[in-house]
Coordinates of C-alpha atoms and ligand atoms in Angstrom, one line a residue:
X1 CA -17.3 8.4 7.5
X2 CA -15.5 7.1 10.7
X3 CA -13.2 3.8 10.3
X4 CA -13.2 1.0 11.7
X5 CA -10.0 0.7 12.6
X6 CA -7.3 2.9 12.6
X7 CA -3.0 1.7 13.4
X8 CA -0.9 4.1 14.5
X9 CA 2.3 4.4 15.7
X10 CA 4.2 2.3 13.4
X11 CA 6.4 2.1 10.6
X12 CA 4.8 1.1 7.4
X13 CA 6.7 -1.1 4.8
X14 CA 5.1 -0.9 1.2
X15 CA 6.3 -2.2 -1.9
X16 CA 7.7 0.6 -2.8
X17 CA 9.1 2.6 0.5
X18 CA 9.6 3.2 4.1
X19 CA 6.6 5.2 5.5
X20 CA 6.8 8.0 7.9
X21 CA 6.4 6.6 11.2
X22 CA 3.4 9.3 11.6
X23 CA 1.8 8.0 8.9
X24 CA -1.7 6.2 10.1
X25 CA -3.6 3.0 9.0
X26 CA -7.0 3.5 8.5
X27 CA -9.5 0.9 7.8
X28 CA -13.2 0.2 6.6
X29 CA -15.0 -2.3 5.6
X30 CA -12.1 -4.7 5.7
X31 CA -9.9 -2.5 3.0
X32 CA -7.5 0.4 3.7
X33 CA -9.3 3.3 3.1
X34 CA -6.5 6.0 3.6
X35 CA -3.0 6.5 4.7
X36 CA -2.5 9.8 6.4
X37 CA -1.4 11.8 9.7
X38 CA -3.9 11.8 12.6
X39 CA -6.9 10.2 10.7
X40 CA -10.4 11.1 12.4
X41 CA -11.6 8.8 15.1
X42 CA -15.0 8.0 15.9
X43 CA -16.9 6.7 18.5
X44 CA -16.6 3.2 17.4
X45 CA -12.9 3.0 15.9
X46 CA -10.8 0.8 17.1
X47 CA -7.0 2.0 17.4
X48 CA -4.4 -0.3 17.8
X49 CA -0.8 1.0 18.8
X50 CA 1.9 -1.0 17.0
X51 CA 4.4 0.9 19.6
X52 CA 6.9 1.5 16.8
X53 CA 7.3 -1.8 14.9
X54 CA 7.2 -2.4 11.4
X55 CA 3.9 -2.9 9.7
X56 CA 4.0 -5.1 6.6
X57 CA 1.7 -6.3 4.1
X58 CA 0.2 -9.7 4.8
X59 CA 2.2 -12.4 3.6
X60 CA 1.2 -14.3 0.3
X61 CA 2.2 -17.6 0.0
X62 CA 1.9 -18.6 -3.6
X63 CA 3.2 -22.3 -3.0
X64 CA 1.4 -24.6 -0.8
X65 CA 0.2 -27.9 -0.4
X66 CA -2.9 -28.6 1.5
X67 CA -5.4 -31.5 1.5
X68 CA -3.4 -33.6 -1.3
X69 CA -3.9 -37.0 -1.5
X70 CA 0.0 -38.2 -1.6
X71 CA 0.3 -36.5 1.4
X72 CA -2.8 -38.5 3.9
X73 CA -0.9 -37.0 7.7
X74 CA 0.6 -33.8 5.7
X75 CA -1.6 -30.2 6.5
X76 CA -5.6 -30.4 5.1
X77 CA -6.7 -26.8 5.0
X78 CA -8.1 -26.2 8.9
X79 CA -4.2 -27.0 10.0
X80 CA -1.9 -25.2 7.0
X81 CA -3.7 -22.0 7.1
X82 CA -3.7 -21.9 11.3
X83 CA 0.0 -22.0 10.9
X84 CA -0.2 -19.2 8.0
X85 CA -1.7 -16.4 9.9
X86 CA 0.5 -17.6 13.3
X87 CA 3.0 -16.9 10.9
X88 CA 1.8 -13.9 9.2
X89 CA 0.8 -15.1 5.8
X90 CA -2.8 -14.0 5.1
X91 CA -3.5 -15.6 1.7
X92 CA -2.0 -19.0 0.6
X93 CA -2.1 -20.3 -2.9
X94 CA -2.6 -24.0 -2.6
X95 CA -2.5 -27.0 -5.2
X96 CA -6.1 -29.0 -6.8
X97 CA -4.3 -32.0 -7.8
X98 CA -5.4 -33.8 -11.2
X99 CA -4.6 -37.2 -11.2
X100 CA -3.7 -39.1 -14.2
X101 CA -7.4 -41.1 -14.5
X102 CA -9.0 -37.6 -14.4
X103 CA -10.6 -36.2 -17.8
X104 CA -12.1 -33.6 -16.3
X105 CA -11.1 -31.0 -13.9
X106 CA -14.1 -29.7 -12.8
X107 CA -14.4 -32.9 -10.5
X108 CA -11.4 -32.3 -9.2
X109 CA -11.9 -28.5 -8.1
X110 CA -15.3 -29.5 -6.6
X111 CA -13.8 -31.5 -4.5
X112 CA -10.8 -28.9 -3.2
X113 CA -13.7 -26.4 -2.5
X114 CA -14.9 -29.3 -0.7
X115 CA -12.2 -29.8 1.5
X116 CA -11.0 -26.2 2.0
X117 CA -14.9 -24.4 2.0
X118 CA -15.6 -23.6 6.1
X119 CA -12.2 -24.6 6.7
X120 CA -9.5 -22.0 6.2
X121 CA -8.1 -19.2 8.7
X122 CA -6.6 -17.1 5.4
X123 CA -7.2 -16.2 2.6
X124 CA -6.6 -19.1 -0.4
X125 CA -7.1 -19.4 -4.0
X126 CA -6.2 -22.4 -6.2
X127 CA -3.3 -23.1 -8.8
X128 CA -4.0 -26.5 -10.5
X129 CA -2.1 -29.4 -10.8
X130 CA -2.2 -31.1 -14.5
X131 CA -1.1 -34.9 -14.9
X132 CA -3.2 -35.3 -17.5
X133 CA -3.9 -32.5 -20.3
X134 CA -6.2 -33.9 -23.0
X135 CA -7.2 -31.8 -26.1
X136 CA -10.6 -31.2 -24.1
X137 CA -9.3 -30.3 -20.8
X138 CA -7.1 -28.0 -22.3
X139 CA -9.1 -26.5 -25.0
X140 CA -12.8 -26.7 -23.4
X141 CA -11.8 -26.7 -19.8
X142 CA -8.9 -24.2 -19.0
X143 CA -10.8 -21.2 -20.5
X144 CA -13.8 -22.0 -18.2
X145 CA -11.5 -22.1 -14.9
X146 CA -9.9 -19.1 -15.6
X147 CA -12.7 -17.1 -16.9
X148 CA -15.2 -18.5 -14.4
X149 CA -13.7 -20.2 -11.5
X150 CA -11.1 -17.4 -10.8
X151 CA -8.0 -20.5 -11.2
X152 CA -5.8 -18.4 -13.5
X153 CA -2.6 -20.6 -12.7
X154 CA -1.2 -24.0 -13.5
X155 CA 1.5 -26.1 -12.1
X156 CA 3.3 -28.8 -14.8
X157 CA 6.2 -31.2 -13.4
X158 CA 8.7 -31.9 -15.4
X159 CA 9.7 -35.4 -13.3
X160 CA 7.7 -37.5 -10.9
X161 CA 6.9 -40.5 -12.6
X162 CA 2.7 -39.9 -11.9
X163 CA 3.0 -36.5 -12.8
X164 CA 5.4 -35.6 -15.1
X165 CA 4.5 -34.6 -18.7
X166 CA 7.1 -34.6 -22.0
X167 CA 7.8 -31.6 -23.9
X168 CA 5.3 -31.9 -26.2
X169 CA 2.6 -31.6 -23.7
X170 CA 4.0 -28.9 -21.9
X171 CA 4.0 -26.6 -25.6
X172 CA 0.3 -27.7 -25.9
X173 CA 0.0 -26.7 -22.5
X174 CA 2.0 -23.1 -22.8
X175 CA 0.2 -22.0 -26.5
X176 CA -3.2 -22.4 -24.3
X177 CA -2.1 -20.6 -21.3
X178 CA -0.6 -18.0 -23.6
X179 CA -3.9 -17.1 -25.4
X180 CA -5.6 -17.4 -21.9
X181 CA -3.6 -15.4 -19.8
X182 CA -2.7 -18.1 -17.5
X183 CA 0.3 -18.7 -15.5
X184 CA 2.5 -21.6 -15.8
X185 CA 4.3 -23.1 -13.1
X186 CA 7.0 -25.6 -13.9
X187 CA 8.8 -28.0 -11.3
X188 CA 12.3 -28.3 -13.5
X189 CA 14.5 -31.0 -12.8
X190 CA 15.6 -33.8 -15.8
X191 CA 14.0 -37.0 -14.8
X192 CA 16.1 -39.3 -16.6
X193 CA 19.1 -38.1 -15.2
X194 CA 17.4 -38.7 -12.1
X195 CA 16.4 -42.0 -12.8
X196 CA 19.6 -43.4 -14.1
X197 CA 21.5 -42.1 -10.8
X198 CA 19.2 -43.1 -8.4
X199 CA 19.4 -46.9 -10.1
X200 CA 23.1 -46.7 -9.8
X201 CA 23.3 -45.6 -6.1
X202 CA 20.5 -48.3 -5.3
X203 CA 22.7 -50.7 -7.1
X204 CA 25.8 -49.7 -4.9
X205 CA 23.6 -50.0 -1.6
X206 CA 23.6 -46.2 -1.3
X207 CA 20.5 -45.3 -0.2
X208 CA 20.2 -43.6 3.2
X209 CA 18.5 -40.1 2.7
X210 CA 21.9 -38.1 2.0
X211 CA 22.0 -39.9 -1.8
X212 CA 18.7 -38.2 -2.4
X213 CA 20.6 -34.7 -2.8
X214 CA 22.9 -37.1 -4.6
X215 CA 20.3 -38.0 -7.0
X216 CA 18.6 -34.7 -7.8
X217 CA 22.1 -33.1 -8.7
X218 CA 22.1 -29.1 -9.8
X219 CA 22.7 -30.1 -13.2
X220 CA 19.6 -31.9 -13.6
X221 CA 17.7 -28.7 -12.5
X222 CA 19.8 -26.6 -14.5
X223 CA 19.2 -28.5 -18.2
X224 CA 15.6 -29.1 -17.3
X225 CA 15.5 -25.1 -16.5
X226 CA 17.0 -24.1 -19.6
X227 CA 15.0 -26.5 -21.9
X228 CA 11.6 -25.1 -20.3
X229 CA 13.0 -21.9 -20.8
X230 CA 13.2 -22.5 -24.3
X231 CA 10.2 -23.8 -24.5
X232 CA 8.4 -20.7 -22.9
X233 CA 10.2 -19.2 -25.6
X234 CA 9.7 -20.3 -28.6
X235 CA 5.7 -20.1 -27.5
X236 CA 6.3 -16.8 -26.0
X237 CA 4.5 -17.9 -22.8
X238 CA 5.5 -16.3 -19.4
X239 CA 6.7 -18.9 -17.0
X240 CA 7.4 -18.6 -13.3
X241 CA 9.9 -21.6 -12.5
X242 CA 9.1 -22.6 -9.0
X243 CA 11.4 -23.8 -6.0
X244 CA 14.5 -22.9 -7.5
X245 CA 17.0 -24.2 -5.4
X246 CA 20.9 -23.8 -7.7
X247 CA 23.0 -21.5 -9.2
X248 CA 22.9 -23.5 -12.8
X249 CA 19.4 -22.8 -13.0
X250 CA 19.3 -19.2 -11.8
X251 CA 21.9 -18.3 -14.0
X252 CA 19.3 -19.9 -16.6
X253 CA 16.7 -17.8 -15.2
X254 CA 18.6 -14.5 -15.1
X255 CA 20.2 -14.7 -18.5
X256 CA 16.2 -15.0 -20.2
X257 CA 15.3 -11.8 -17.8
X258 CA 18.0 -9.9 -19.2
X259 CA 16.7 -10.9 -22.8
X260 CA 13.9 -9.1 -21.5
X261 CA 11.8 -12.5 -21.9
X262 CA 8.9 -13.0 -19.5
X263 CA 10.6 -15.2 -17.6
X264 CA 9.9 -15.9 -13.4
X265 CA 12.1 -17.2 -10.6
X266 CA 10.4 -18.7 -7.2
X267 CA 12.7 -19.7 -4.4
X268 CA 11.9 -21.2 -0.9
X269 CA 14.1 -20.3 2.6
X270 CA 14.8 -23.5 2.7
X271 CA 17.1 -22.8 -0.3
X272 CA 18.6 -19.7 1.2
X273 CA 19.1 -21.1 5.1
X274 CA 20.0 -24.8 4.9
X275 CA 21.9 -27.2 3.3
X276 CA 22.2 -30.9 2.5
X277 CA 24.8 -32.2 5.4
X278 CA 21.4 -32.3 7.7
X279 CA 20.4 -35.5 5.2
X280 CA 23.0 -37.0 7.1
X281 CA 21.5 -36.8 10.3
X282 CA 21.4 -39.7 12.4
X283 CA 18.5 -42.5 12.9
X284 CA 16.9 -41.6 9.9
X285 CA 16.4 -38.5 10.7
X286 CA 18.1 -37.0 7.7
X287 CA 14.4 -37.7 5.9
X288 CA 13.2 -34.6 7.9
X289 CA 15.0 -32.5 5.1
X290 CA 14.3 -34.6 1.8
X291 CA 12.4 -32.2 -0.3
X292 CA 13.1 -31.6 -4.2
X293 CA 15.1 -30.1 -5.6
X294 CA 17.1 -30.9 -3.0
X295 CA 18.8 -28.9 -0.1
X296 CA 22.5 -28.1 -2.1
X297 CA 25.8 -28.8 -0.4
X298 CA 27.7 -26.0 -0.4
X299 CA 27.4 -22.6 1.8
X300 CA 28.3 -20.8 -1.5
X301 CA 25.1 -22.5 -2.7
X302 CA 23.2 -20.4 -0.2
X303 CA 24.9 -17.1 -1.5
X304 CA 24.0 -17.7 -4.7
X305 CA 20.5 -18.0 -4.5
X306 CA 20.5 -14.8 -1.6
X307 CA 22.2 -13.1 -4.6
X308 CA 18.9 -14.1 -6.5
X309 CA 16.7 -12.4 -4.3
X310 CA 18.8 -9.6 -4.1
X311 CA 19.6 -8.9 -7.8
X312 CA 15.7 -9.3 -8.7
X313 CA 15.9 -12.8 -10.2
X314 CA 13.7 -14.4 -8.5
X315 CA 10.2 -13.0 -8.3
X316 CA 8.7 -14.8 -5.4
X317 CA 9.5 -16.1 -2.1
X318 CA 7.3 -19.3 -1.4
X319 CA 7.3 -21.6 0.9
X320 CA 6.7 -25.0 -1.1
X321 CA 5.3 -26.1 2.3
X322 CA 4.5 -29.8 1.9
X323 CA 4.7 -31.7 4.9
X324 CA 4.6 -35.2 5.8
X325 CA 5.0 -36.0 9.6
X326 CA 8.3 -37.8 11.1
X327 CA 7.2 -40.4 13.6
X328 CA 4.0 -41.6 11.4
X329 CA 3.1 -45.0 9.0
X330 CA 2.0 -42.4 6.7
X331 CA 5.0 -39.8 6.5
X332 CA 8.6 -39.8 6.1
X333 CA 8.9 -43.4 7.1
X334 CA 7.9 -44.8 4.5
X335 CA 11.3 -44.6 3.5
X336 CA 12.2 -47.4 5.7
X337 CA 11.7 -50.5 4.0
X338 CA 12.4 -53.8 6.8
X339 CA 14.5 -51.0 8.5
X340 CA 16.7 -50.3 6.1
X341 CA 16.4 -46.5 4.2
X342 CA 15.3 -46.1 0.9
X343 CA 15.3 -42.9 0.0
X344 CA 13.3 -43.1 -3.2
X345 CA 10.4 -43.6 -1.0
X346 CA 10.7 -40.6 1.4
X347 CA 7.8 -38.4 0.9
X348 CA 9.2 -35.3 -0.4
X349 CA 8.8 -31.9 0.8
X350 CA 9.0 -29.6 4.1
X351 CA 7.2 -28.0 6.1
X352 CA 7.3 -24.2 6.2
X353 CA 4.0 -22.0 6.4
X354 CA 4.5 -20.6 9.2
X355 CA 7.9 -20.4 9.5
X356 CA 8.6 -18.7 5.6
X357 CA 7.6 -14.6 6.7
X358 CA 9.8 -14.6 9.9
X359 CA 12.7 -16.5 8.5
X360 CA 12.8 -13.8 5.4
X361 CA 12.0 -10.4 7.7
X362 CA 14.7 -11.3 9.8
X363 CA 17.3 -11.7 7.2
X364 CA 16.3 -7.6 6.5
X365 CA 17.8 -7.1 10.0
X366 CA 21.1 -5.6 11.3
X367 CA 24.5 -5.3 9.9
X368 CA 24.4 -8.7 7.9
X369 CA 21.3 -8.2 6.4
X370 CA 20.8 -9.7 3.4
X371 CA 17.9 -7.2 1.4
X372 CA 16.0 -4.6 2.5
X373 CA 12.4 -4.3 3.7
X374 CA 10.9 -3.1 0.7
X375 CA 12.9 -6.6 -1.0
X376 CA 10.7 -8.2 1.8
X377 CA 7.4 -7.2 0.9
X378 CA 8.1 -6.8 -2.7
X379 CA 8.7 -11.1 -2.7
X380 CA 6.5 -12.3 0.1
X381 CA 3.9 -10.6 -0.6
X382 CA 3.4 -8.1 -3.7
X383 CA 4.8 -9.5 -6.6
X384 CA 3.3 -13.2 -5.7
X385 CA -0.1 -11.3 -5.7
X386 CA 0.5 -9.3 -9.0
X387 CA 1.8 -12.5 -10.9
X388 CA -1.2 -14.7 -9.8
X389 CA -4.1 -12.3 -10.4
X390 CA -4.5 -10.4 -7.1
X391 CA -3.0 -7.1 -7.9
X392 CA -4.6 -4.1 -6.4
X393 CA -6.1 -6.5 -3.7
X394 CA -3.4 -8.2 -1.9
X395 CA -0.1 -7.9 -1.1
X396 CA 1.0 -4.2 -0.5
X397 CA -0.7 -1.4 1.8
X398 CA -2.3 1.5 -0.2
X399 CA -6.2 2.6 -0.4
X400 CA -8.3 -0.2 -2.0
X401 CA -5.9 -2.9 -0.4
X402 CA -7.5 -5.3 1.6
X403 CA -6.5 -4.6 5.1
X404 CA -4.2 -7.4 5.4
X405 CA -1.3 -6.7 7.4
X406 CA 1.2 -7.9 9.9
X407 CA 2.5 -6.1 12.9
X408 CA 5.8 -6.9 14.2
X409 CA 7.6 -6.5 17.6
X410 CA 9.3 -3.1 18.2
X411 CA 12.9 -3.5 17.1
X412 CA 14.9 -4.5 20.8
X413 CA 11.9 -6.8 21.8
X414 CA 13.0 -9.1 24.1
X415 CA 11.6 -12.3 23.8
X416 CA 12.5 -14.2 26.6
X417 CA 11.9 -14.1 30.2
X418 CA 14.8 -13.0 31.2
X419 CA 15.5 -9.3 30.4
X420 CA 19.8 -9.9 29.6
X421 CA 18.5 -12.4 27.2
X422 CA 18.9 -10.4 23.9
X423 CA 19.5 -14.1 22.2
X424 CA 15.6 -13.3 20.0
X425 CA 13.1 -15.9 20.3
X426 CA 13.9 -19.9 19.4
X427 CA 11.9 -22.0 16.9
X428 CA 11.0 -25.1 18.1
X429 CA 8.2 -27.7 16.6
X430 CA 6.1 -27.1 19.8
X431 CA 5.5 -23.3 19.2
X432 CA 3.9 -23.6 15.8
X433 CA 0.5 -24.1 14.7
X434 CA 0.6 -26.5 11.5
X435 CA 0.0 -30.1 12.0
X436 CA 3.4 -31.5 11.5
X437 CA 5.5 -32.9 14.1
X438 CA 8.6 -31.0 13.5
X439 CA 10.6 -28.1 11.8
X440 CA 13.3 -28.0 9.8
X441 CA 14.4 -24.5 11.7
X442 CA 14.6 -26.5 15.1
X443 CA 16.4 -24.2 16.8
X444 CA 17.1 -21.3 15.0
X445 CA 17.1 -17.7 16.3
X446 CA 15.0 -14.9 15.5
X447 CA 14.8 -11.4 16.5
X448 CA 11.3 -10.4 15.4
X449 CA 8.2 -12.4 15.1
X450 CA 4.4 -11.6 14.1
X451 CA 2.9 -9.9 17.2
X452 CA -0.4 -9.3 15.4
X453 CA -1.7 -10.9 12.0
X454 CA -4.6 -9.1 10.4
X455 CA -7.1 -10.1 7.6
X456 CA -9.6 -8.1 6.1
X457 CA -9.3 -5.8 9.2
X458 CA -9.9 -8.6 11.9
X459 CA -6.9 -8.9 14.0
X460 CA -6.6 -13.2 13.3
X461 CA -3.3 -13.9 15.4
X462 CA -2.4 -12.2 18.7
X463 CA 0.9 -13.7 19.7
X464 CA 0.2 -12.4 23.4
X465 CA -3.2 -12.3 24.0
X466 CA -4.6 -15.6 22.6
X467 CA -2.5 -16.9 19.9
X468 CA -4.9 -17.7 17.3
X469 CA -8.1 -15.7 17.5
X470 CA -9.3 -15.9 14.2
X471 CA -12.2 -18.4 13.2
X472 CA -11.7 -21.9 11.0
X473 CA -13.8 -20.8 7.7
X474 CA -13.1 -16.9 8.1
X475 CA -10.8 -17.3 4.8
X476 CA -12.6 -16.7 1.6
X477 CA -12.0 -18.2 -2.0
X478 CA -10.3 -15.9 -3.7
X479 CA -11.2 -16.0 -7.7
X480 CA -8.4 -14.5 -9.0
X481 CA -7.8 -12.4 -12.7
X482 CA -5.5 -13.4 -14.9
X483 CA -2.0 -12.6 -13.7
X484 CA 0.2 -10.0 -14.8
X485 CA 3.6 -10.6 -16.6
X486 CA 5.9 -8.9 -13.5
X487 CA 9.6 -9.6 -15.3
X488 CA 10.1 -9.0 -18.8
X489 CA 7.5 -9.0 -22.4
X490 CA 5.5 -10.9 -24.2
X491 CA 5.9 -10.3 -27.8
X492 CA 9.8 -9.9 -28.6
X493 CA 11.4 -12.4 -31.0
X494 CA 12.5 -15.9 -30.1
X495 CA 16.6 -16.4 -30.9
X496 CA 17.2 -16.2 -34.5
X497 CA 13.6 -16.2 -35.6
X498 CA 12.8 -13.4 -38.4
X499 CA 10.3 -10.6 -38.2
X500 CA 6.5 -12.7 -38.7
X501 CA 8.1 -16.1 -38.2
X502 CA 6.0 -17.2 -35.0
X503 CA 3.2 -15.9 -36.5
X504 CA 3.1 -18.2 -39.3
X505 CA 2.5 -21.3 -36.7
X506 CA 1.8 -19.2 -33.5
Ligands
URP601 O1 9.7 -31.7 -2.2 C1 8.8 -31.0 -2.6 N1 8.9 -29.8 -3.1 N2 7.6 -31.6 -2.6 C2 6.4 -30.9 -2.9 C3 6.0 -31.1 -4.3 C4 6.6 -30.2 -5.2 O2 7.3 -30.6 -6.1 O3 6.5 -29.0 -5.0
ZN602 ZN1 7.5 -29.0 -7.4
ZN603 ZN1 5.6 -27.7 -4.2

């Protein structure tokens, strides 16, 4: 047996530890086959040096939104998953959108294979979207998706007037997904209190795009938190509650974990790196960062939810890239109504598929780091896999992993021209690959960056010879298992329940 393609000469980041730098790559077939010191070469094996860098898992980015109908000049599936693999991410999990006229899903997901089949540069699998969850789509139609479609995930929003659902819905929703094995997602925040601020600020004249983070405050996300906590609960359903962006609600999310309840935490860079004074920014500008929840006000905001990620609260890293352009009819102007702001009707969301691996691996570098490598890969990339049904496939580098992996630049890479220029490499809109026309990181400074992305053994993303060299419609639809509960148990007792009393409804 000789491989296909062997790495050497790099460190190698796992879930778990810090390799030997010895320690070889060696691939066939498109999956690791071993990890070992000087692995035979044959005739035809390619080796690629990583000249000392890191080598990580391939990112998976379990929060995206590509192709949806809200969003007409935001990412279809060609676009989003160009910018994934510039940016290292090798399987995205995007978002088949019911609407509320829909009674059946199947319709639905035809139509997202539709739109992302020949298309995609990664990777991608599907969580759904439910607006509207009759008896039959719940009862008849869930078990069919997750036993036969491979969709073993579902996303439930608590506000957004077209999408939101009441409690009761939601229990229906979690004692189905409970039996099944599925994953729910829940966008948290309390859409009343939302509604009644946003009326009063509009009433006062206050609506440039600041009084959005205004609107959405942390408390809103913190009650709406708690109650689907207890609602997860009471059912004994494992949640994952996405995009968590405040204290309140971690603190919500941390106290279940220590209960040992099955209880999941997602959180976005855009909640770790930047905060709501950039709603202020001038000539509307300030719409570039309306996403929700939103961006929080305070720096000690920011250390709270790094202490998240630190302390093992939140499960995944995501992106929650949803972008609507800037300067188009379509995108964030539409929040400019006789040009005056409104900012109830700013498209929500950001953009940040390409920019979510980088941002995070950097923040495992030098003195001020803020977690380790094996933090890194363990929330980009392993425990989004595990959670959503692609454990053992994706996400982590060991024998019988797909041989998706990102090399990085030796550490003291100097990115620009000039060799005294040890300032690390500059985001700007005009170096990325997704189809938005800009970046919230405008700007920033990184010391590291994907060199080489690789999927299935095909090197997809050569920063320096090529850029993107993969092929549109080299991704594969990923049918996924049922996910596995990463935090906490199913089973234990809700709060002052007795022994058998779940089971007597249950
Ligand atoms: O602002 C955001 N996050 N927009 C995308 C939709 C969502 O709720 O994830
Ligand atoms: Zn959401
Ligand atoms: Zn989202």
């Amino acid at each position: 047996m000789s491989f296909d393609l062997i790495i050497t000469n790099g460190t190698i980041v796992t879930s778990a530890d810090i390799l030997d730098p010895k320690v070889e790559i060696g691939v066939k077939d498109g999956k690791i086959i071993a990890l070992g010191y000087s692995l035979p070469r044959g005739p035809k094996t390619q080796v690629l040096d990583a000249e000392g860098a890191y080598i990580t898992p391939g990112g998976v980015d379990s929060h995206v939104h590509l192709a949806q109908a809200e969003s007409p000049d935001g990412d279809n599936f060609e676009t989003g998953t160009r910018g994934a693999i510039a940016g290292g991410t090798t399987t995205v999990l995007a978002f088949a959108s019911q609407r509320r006229t829909d009674d059946s899903l199947f319709p639905v997901l035809e139509a997202y294979h539709g739109k992302a089949r020949g298309q995609s540069y990664c990777d991608y699998g599907f969580h759904f979207i439910l607006t509207n969850p009759t008896k039959h789509i719940v009862n008849e139609e869930l078990p069919v998706l997750v036993n036969k479609e491979g969709i073993s995930s579902v996303k439930l929003y608590m506000t957004y007037e077209p999408m939101k659902l009441d409690d009761r819905a939601i229990l229906d929703i979690m004692m189905a997904a409970r039996q099944l094995g599925i994953t729910t997602m829940i966008h948290a925040e309390n859409s009343d209190m939302i509604a009644l601020i946003t009326e009063r600020l509009e009433a006062r004249g206050l609506t440039d795009p600041f009084y959005h983070s205004v609107s959405r405050p942390q408390i809103a996300e913190g009650e709406a938190t708690n109650r689907a906590i207890c609602l997860a609960e009471l059912t004994d359903t494992p949640v994952l509650i996405v995009h968590v962006s405040s204290e309140m609600a971690m603190n919500h999310i941390r106290e279940a974990q220590t209960r040992m309840l099955p209880i999941h935490g997602e959180t976005c860079p855009h909640y770790l790196l930047l905060l709501s004074e950039r709603m202020q920014a001038p000539d509307f500008e300030g719409a570039k960062a309306v996403c929700s929840p939103p961006l929080r006000h305070d720096l000690r905001d920011l250390s709270a939810i790094w202490r998240g990620v630190a302390n093992g609260t939140f499960t995944t890293l995501s992106s929650d890239h949803a972008p609507t352009k800037f300067s188009s009819p379509y995108g964030k102007t539409l929040g400019m109504k006789n040009g005056f702001p409104v900012f109830r009707n700013i498209p929500n969301g950001l953009p940040g598929i390409e920019t979510r691996l980088p941002l995070i691996f950097n923040q495992t570098i030098g003195p001020n780091a803020k977690i380790s490598l094996t933090q890194f890969v363990q929330t980009t990339s392993t425990k989004p896999a595990r959670l959503y049904g692609l454990g053992g496939v994706k996400g982590d580098i060991a024998p019988g992993y797909d041989a998706d992996l990102v090399i990085w630049y030796p550490p003291g890479h100097r990115f620009a021209a000039d060799p005294d220029d040890t300032a690390g490499l500059c985001i700007s809109a005009s170096m990325l690959h997704h189809n938005c026309d800009y970046t919230p990181y405008e700007g920033m400074k990184l010391m590291n960056w994907p060199r080489y992305t690789i999927i299935r053994g095909q090197i997809v993303w050569d920063r320096d010879n090529g850029g993107v060299i993969g092929s549109k419609g080299f991704g594969e639809f990923l049918k996924r298992k049922k996910g596995s509960v990463v935090t906490g148990q199913t089973g234990g007792l809700a709060q002052g329940m007795m022994d058998g009393e779940r089971e007597l409804w249950l």
